[in-house]
Coordinates of C-alpha atoms (C1' of nucleotides) in Angstrom, one line a residue:
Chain V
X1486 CA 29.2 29.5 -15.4
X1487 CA 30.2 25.7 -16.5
X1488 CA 28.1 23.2 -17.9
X1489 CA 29.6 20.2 -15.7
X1490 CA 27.0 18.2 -17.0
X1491 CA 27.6 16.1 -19.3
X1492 CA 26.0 12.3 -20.5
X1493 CA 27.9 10.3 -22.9
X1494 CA 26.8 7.0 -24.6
X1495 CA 28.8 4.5 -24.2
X1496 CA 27.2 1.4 -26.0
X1497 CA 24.5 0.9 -28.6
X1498 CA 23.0 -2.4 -27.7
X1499 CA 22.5 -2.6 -32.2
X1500 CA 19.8 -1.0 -34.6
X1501 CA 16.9 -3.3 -33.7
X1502 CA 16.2 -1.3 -30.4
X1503 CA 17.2 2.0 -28.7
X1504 CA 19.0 0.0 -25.8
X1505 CA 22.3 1.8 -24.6
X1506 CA 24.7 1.9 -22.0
X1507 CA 26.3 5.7 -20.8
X1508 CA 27.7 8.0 -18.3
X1509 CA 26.0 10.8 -17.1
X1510 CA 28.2 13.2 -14.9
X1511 CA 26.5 15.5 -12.6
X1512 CA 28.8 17.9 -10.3
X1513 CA 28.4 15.3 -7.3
X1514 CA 29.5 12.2 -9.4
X1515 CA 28.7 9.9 -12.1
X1516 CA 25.8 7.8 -13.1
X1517 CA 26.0 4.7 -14.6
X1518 CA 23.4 3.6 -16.8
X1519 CA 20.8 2.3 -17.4
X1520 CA 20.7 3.2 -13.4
X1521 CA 17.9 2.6 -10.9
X1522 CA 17.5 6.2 -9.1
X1523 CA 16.6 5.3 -5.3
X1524 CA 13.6 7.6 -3.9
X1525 CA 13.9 9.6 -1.2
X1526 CA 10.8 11.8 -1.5
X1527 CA 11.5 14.1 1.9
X1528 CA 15.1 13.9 2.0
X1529 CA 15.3 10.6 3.0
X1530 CA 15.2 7.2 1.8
X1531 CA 12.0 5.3 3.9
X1532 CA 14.1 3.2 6.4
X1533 CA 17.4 3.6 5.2
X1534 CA 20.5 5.2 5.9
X1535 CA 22.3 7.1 2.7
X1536 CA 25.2 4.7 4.0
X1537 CA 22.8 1.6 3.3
X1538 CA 21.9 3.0 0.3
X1539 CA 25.0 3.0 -0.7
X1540 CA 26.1 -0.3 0.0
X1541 CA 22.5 -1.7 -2.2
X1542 CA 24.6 0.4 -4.8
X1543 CA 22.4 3.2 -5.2
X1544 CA 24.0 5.5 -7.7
X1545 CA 21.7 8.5 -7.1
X1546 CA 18.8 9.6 -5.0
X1547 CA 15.6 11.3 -6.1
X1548 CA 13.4 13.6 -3.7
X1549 CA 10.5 16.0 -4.2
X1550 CA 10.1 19.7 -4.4
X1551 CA 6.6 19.6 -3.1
X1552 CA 7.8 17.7 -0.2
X1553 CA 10.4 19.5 1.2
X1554 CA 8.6 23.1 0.1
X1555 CA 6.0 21.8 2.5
X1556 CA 8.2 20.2 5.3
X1557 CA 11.0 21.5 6.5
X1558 CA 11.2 24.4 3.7
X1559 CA 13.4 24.7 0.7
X1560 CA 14.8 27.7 1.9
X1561 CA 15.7 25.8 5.2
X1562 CA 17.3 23.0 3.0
X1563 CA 19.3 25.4 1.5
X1564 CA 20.7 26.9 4.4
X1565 CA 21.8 23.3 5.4
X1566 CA 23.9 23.8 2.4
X1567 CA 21.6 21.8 -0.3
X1568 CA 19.3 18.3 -0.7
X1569 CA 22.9 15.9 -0.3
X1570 CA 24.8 17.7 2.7
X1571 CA 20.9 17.9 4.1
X1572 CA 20.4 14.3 3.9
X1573 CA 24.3 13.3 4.5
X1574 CA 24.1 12.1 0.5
X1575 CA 27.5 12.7 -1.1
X1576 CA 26.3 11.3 -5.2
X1577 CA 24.0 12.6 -7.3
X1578 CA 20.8 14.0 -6.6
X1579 CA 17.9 14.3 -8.3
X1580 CA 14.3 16.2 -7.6
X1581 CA 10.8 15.8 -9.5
X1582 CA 9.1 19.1 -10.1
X1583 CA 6.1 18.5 -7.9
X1584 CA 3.9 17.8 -10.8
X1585 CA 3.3 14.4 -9.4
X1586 CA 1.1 15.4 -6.7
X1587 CA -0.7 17.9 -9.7
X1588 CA -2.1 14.0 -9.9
X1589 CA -2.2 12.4 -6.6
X1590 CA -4.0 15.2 -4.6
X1591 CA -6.2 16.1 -8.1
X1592 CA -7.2 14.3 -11.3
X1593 CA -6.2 10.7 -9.9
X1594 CA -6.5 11.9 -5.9
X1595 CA -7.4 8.5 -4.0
X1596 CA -6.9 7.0 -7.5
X1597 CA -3.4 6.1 -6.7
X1598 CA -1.8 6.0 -10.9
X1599 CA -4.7 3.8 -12.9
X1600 CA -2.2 1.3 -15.7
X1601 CA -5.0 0.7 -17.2
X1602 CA -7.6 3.2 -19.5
X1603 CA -11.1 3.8 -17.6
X1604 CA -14.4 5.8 -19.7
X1605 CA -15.0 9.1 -18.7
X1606 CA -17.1 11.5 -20.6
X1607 CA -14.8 13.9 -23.2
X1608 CA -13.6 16.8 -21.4
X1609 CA -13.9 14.9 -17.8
X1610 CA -11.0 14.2 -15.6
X1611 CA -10.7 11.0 -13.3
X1612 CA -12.0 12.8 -10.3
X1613 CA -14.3 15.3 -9.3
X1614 CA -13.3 18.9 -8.5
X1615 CA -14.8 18.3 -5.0
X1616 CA -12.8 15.6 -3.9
X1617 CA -9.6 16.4 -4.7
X1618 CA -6.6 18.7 -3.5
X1619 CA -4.8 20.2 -6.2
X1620 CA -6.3 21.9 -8.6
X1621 CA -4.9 23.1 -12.3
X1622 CA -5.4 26.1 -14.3
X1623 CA -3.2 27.2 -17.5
X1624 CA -0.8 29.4 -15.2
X1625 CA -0.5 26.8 -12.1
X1626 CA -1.6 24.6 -10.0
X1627 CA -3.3 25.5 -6.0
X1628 CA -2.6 22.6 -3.3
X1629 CA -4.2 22.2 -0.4
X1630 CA -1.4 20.9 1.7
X1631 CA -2.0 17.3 2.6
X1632 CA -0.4 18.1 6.3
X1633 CA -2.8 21.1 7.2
X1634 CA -5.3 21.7 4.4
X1635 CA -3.3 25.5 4.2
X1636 CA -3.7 26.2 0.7
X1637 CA 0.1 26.9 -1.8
X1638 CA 0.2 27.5 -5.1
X1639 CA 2.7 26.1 -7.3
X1640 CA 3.8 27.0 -11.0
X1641 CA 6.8 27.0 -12.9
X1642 CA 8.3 29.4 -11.8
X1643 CA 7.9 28.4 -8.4
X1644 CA 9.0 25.0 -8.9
X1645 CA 12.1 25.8 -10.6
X1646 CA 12.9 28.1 -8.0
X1647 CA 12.2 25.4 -5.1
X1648 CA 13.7 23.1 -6.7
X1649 CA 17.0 25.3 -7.4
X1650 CA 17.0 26.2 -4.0
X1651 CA 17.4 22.6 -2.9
X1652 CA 20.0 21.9 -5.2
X1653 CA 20.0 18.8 -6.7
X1654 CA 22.1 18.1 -9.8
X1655 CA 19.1 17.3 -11.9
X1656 CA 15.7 18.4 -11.8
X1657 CA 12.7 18.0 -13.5
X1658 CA 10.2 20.9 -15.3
X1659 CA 6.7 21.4 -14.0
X1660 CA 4.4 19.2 -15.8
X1661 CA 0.4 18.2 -15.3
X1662 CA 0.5 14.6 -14.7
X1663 CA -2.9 13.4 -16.2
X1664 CA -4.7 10.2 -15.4
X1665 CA -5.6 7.4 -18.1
X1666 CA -9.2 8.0 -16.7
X1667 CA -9.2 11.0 -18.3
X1668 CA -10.8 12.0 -21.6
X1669 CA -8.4 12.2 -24.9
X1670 CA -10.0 15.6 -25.1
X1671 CA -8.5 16.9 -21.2
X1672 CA -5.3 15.0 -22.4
X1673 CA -4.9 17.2 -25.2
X1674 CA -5.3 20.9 -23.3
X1675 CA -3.2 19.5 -20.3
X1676 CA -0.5 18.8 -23.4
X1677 CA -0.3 22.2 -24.4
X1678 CA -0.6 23.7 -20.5
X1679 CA 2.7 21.3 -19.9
X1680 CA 4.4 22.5 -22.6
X1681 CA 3.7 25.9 -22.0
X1682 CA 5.0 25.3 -18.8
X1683 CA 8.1 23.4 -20.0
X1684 CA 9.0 26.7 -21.8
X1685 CA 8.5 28.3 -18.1
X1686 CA 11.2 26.8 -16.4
X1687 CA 13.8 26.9 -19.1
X1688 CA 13.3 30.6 -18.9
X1689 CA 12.9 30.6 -15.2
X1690 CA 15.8 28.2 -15.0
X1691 CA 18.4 30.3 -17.0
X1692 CA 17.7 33.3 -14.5
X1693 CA 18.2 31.3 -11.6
X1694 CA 21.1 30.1 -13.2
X1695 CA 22.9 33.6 -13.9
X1696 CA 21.8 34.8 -10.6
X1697 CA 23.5 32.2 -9.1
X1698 CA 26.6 31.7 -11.6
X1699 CA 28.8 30.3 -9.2
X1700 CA 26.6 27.2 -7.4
X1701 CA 26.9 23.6 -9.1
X1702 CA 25.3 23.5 -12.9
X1703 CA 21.6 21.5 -12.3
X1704 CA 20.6 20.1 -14.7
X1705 CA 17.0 20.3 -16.2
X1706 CA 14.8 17.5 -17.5
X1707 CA 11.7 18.4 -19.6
X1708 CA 9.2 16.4 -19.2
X1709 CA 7.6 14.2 -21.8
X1710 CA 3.3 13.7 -21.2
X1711 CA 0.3 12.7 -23.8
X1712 CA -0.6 9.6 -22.1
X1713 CA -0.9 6.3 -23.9
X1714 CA -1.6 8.2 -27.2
X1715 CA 1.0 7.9 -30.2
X1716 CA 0.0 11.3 -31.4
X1717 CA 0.2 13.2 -28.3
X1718 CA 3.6 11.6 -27.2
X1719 CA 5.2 11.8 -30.9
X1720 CA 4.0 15.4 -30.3
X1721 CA 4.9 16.1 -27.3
X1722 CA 8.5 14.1 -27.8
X1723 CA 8.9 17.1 -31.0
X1724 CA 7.7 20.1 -29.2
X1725 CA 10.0 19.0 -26.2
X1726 CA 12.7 17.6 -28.2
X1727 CA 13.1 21.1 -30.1
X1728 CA 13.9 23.4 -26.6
X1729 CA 17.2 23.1 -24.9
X1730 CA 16.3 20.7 -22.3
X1731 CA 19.8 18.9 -20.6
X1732 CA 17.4 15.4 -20.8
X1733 CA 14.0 14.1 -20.5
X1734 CA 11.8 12.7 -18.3
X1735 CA 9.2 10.2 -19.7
X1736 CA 6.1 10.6 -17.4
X1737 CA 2.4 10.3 -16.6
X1738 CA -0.5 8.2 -17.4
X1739 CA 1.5 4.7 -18.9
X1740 CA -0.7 1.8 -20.2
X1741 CA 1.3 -0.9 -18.8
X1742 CA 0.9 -3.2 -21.8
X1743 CA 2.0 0.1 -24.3
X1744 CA 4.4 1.1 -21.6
X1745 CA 7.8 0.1 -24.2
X1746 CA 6.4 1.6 -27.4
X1747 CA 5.3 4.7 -25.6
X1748 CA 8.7 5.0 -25.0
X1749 CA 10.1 4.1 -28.1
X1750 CA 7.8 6.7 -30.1
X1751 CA 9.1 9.3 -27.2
X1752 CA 12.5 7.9 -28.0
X1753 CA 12.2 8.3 -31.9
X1754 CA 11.4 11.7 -31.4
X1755 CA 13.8 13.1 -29.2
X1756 CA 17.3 13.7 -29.2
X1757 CA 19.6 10.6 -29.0
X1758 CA 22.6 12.3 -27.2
X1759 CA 20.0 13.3 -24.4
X1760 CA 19.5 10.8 -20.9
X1761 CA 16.1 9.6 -20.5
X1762 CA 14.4 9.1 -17.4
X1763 CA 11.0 6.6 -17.4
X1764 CA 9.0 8.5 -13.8
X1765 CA 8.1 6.3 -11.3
X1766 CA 9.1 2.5 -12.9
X1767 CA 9.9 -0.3 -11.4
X1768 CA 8.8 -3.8 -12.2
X1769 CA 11.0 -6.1 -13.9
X1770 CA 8.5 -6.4 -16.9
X1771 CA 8.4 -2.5 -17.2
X1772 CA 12.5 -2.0 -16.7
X1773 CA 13.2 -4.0 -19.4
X1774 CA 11.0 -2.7 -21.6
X1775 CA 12.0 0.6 -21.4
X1776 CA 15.4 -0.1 -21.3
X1777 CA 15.0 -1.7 -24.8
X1778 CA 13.3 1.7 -25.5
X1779 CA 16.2 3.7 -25.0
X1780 CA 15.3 4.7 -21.2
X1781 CA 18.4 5.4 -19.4
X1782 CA 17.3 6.0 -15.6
X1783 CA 14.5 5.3 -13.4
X1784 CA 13.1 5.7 -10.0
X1785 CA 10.2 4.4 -8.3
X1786 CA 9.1 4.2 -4.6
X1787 CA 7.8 0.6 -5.5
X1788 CA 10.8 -1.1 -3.4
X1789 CA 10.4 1.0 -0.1
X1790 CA 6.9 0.8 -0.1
X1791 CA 6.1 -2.6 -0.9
X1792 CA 9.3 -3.9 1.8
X1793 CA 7.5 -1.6 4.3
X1794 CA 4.3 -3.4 3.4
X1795 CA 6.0 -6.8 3.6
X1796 CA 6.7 -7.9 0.1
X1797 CA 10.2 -8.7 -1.2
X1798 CA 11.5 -10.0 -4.3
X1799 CA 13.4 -13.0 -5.5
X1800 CA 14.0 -14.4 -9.4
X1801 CA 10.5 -16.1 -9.2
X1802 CA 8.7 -13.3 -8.3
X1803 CA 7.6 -11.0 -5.5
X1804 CA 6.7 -12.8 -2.3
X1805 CA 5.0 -11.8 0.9
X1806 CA 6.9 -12.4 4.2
X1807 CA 4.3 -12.8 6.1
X1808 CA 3.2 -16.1 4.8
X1809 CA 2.9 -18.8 6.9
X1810 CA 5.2 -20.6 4.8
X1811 CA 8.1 -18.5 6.0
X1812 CA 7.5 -19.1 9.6
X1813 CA 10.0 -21.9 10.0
X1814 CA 12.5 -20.8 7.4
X1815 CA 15.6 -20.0 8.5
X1816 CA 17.4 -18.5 4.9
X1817 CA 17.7 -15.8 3.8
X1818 CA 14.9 -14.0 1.7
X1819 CA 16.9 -14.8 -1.4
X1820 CA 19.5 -17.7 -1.6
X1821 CA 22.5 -15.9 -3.1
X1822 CA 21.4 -12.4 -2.8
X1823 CA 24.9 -10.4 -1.6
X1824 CA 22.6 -7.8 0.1
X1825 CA 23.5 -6.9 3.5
X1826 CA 19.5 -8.4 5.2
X1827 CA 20.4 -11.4 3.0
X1828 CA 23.9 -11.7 4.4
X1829 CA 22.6 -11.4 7.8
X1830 CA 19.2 -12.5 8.5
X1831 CA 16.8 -15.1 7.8
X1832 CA 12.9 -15.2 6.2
X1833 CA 11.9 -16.6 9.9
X1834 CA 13.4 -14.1 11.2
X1835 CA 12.2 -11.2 9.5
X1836 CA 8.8 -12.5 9.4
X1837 CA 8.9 -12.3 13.3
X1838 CA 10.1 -8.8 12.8
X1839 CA 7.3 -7.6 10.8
X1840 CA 4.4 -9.1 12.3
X1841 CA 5.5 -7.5 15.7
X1842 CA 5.3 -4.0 14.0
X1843 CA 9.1 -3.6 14.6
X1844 CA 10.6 -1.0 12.4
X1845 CA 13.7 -3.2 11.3
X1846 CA 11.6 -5.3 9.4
X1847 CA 10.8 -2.2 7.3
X1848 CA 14.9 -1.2 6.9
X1849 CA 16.2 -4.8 5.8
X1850 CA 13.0 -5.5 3.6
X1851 CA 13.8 -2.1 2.2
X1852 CA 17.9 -3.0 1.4
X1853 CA 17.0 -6.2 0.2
X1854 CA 14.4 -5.0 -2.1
X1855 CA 16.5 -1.7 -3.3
X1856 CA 19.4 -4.1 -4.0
X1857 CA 17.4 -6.3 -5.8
X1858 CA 16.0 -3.9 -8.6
X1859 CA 19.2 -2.0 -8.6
X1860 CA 21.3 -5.0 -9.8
X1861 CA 18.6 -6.1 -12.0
X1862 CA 19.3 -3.0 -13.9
X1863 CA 22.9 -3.0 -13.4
X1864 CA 22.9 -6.7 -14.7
X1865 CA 21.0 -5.1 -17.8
X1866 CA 23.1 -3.0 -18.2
X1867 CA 26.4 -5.4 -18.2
X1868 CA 24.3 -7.1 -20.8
X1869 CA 23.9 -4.2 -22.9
X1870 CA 28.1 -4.2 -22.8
X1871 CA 28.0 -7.8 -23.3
X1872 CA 25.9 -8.3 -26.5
X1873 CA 23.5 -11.0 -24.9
X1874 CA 20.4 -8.1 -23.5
X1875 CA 18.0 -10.3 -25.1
X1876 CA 19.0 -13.2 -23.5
X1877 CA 19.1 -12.2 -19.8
X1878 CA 15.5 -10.5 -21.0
X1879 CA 14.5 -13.7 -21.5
X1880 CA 15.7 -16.4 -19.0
X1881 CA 15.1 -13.6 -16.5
X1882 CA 11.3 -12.8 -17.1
X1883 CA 10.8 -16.6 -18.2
X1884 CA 11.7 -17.2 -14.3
X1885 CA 10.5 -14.4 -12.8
X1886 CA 7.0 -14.3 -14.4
X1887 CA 6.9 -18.1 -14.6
X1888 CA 7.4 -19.9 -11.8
X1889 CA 4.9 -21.0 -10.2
X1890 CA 2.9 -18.7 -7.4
X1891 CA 4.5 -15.9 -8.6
X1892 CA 2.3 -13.1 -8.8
X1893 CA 2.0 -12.1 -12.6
X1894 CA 1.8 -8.1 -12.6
X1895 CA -1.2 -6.8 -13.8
X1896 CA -2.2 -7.0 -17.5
X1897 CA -5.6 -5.3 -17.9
Chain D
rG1020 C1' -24.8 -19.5 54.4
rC1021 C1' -27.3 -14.7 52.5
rA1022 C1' -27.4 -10.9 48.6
rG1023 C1' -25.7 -9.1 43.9
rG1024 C1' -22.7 -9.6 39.3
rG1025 C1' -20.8 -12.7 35.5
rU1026 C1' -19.8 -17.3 31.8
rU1027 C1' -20.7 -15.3 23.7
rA1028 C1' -16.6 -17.8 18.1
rC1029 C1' -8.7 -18.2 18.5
rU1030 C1' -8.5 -13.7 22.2
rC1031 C1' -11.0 -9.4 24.2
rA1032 C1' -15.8 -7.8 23.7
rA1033 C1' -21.1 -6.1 21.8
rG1034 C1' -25.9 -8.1 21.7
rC1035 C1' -30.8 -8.6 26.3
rG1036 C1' -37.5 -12.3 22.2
rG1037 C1' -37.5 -12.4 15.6
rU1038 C1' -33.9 -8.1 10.8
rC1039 C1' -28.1 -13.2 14.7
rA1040 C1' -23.7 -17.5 12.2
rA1041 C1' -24.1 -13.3 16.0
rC1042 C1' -21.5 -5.4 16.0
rG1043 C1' -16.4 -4.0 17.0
rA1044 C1' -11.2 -4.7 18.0
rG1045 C1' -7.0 -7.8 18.0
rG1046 C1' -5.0 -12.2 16.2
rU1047 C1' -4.7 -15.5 12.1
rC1048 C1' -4.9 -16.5 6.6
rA1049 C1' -4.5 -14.5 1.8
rG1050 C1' -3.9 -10.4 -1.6
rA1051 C1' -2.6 -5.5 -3.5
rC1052 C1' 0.9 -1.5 -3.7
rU1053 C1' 4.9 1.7 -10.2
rG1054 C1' 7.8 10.5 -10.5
rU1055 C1' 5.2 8.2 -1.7
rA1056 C1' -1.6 12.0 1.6
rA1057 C1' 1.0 4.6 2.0
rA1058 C1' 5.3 1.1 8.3
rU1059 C1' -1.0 1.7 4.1
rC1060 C1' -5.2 -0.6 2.0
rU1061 C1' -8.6 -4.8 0.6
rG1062 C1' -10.8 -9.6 1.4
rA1063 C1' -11.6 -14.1 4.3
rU1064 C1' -11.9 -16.0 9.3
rG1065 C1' -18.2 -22.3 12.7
rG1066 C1' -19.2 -26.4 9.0
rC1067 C1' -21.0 -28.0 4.3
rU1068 C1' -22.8 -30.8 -1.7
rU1069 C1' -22.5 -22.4 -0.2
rA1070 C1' -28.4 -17.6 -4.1
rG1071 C1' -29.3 -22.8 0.3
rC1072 C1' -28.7 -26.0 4.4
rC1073 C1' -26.6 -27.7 9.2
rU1074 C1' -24.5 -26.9 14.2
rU1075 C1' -23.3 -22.8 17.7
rC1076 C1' -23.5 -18.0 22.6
rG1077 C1' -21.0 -22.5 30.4
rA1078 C1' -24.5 -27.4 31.0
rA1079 C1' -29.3 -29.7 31.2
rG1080 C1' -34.4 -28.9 31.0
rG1081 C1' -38.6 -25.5 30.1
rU1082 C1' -41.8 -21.2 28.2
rU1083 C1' -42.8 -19.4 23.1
rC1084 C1' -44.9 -19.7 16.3
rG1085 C1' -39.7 -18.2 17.4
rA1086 C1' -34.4 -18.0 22.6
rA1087 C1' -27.5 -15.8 22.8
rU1088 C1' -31.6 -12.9 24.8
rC1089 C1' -37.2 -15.1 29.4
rC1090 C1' -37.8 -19.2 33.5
rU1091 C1' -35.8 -23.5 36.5
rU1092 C1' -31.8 -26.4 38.2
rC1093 C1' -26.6 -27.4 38.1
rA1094 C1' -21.2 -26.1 37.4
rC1095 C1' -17.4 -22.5 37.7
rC1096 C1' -15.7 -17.2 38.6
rC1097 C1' -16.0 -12.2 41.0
rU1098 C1' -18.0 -8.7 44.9
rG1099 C1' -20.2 -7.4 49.6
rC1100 C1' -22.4 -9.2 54.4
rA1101 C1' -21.8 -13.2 57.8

RNA sequence: GCAGGGUUACUCAAGCGGUCAACGAGGUCAGACUGUAAAUCUGAUGGCUUAGCCUUCGAAGGUUCGAAUCCUUCACCCUGCA
């Protein structure tokens, strides 16, 4: 069996930060980064075509194990010959570990991801074990499926052998994504369950691996929890850092104002010759914070879901198309913007679009806003190459953040 | 001409003596969305000097402590019978 994973670092931005430019090469291409990973959580980007995709400049697509082990089956996937052929995606592909939805349908269920700490008593999590729908115990985690209530149990093993069954070049251990509502004291035993689990799926991993010897190397990501607490992330960035993980994933409950040291203590911990990925990241603020932290990739549903729900970005901020400002306004939703709904359509347009419920509106709000983040992390990381990252950090957030009516993200 | 039914806010539509500035839906306006239970959700939507006040339920008059709700007349619409 080969290792045809590699990641090479191709510029230190200088010793002040952890900023860096590199390559990582998976057995269906390259990444560039930093790189904004597109999310495609069943197989498919919300909206878009892989061929759009594409042309925003999407380097690599993330989906989710849970997902597809639900809906159509990851055994069915891999008759279809694995996640890209599936999906008609010829790059990289990436799949989180399920451990998400440990969160969304448990601790944090119809909490969406809290950025910001609440109080809960020590030992409490963020919701109660009667409202939610996935719950966690030291050797896994039982769902009740969100489509049919039918009840699935997930653990390591399980998820590492979902996820090698869908094949995607990199892939992401089991972890118990914790809320920020919940206690220090539940933060530290879900810590030791996630490691214990990270240990898991290497072992699981490497069996899957032999058995398999001649499928495409994936690549596996351990994943880096503890919350917005130094001790626990130094911790956890050591305990992780010290197993024979390809890369990392930086995950879970992020205080959005701690959100670039809690990567930079990761980031001091763990190897430096290893790619980083900041879990479910987005916002301009946030990507160049981490970047400066040493976070190589991202991915975040954020554009899709927000374009779907009207909102689309331009340098001074994110707007919403269906204001009644945009009625009459016949260019495009960003002057300049090379992306093909920018190219082709105007705001008036596109407003009509949406407010008549017409699926396009959902596909060109969706390129547009793809292609925006993408280059904004491509343009950081020409910067990086360039010498002048603090610069564009600055003019860039000055405008985005500063003009007027721009919606300042949340600082609580 | 006779008999019956109807007219409520931008639209549709509840209400049938006080708890009604008036349910609900749509529309409109604004906002949110960070490893997707999300093409979803939240708020506002008569006016104002907004913990209160003023003006509204086809029009005018009346009954009543009190009327969108009851009575009278008028206007317009619908349905039968002539």
């Amino acid at each position: 069996m080969t290792t045809d994973f590699t990641f090479k670092i191709n510029k230190k931005l200088g010793d002040e930060t952890l900023a860096r430019t590199g390559t990582i090469v998976t057995p269906h291409g390259k990444v560039q980064t930093p790189a904004f990973i597109v999310v495609g959580t069943q197989a498919t980007v919300k909206a878009m075509t892989p061929e759009m995709v594409k042309a925003a400049h999407g380097q690599a697509v993330l989906a989710n194990a849970y997902h597809l082990y639900l809906r159509p089956g990851h055994k069915l996937v891999e008759k279809a010959g694995g996640l890209g052929k599936f999906m008609h995606w010829d790059g990289p592909t990436f799949t989180d570990s399920g451990g998400f939805q440990v969160l969304s349908l448990g601790s944090g269920y119809k909490k969406v991801l809290p950025m910001q700490s609440g109080e809960v008593a020590p030992g409490e999590t963020a919701a109660k074990p009667n409202e939610r729908h996935a719950f966690v115990d030291d050797d896994g985690v039982t769902f009740k499926s969100h489509l049919d209530g039918s009840e699935h149990r997930f653990t390591p093993e399980h998820s590492m052998q979902v996820q090698h069954a869908l094949g995607a070049d990199i892939i992401f251990a089991f972890d118990e994504l914790t809320s920020l509502m919940d206690s220090y004291e539940y933060q530290v035993e879900s810590l030791e369950r996630t490691h214990a689990w990270a240990r898991r799926c290497l072992h699981e991993i490497e069996k899957l691996r032999k058995k398999d010897h001649a499928r495409p190397y994936q690549a596996l990501f351990g994943v880096i929890q503890g919350a917005q607490y130094e001790d626990l992330r130094r911790q956890a960035g050591q305990f992780m850092g010290a197993l024979p993980f390809d890369g990392y994933g930086i995950g879970g409950a992020i205080e959005k104002d701690k959100l670039g040291e809690i990567v930079r203590w990761v980031n001091e911990e763990l190897p430096q010759d290893k790619p980083k990925h900041l879990l479910g990241i987005s916002e301009p603020d946030d990507i160049f914070a981490a970047i400066e932290n040493g976070a190589d990739t991202f991915d975040c549903v954020s554009p899709t879901r927000v374009a779907r729900n009207g909102a689309f970005y331009t340098y001074e901020g994110r707007r919403n198309i269906s204001t009644a400002a945009y009625r009459e306004d016949f260019g495009p939703l960003l002057e300049g913007c090379e992306c093909y709904a920018c190219q082709n359509y105007t705001r008036a347009y596109i407003q009509h679009l949406y407010k008549a419920k017409e699926l396009l509106s959902a596909t060109l709000m969706s390129i547009h806003n793809e292609h925006f983040i993408i280059k904004l992390v491509d343009d950081i990381r020409a910067s990086i190459e360039a010498g002048n990252f603090f610069e564009l950090k600055e003019t860039w957030l000055d405008r985005y953040y500063g003009s007027p009516k721009a919606p300042r993200s949340k600082k609580t």
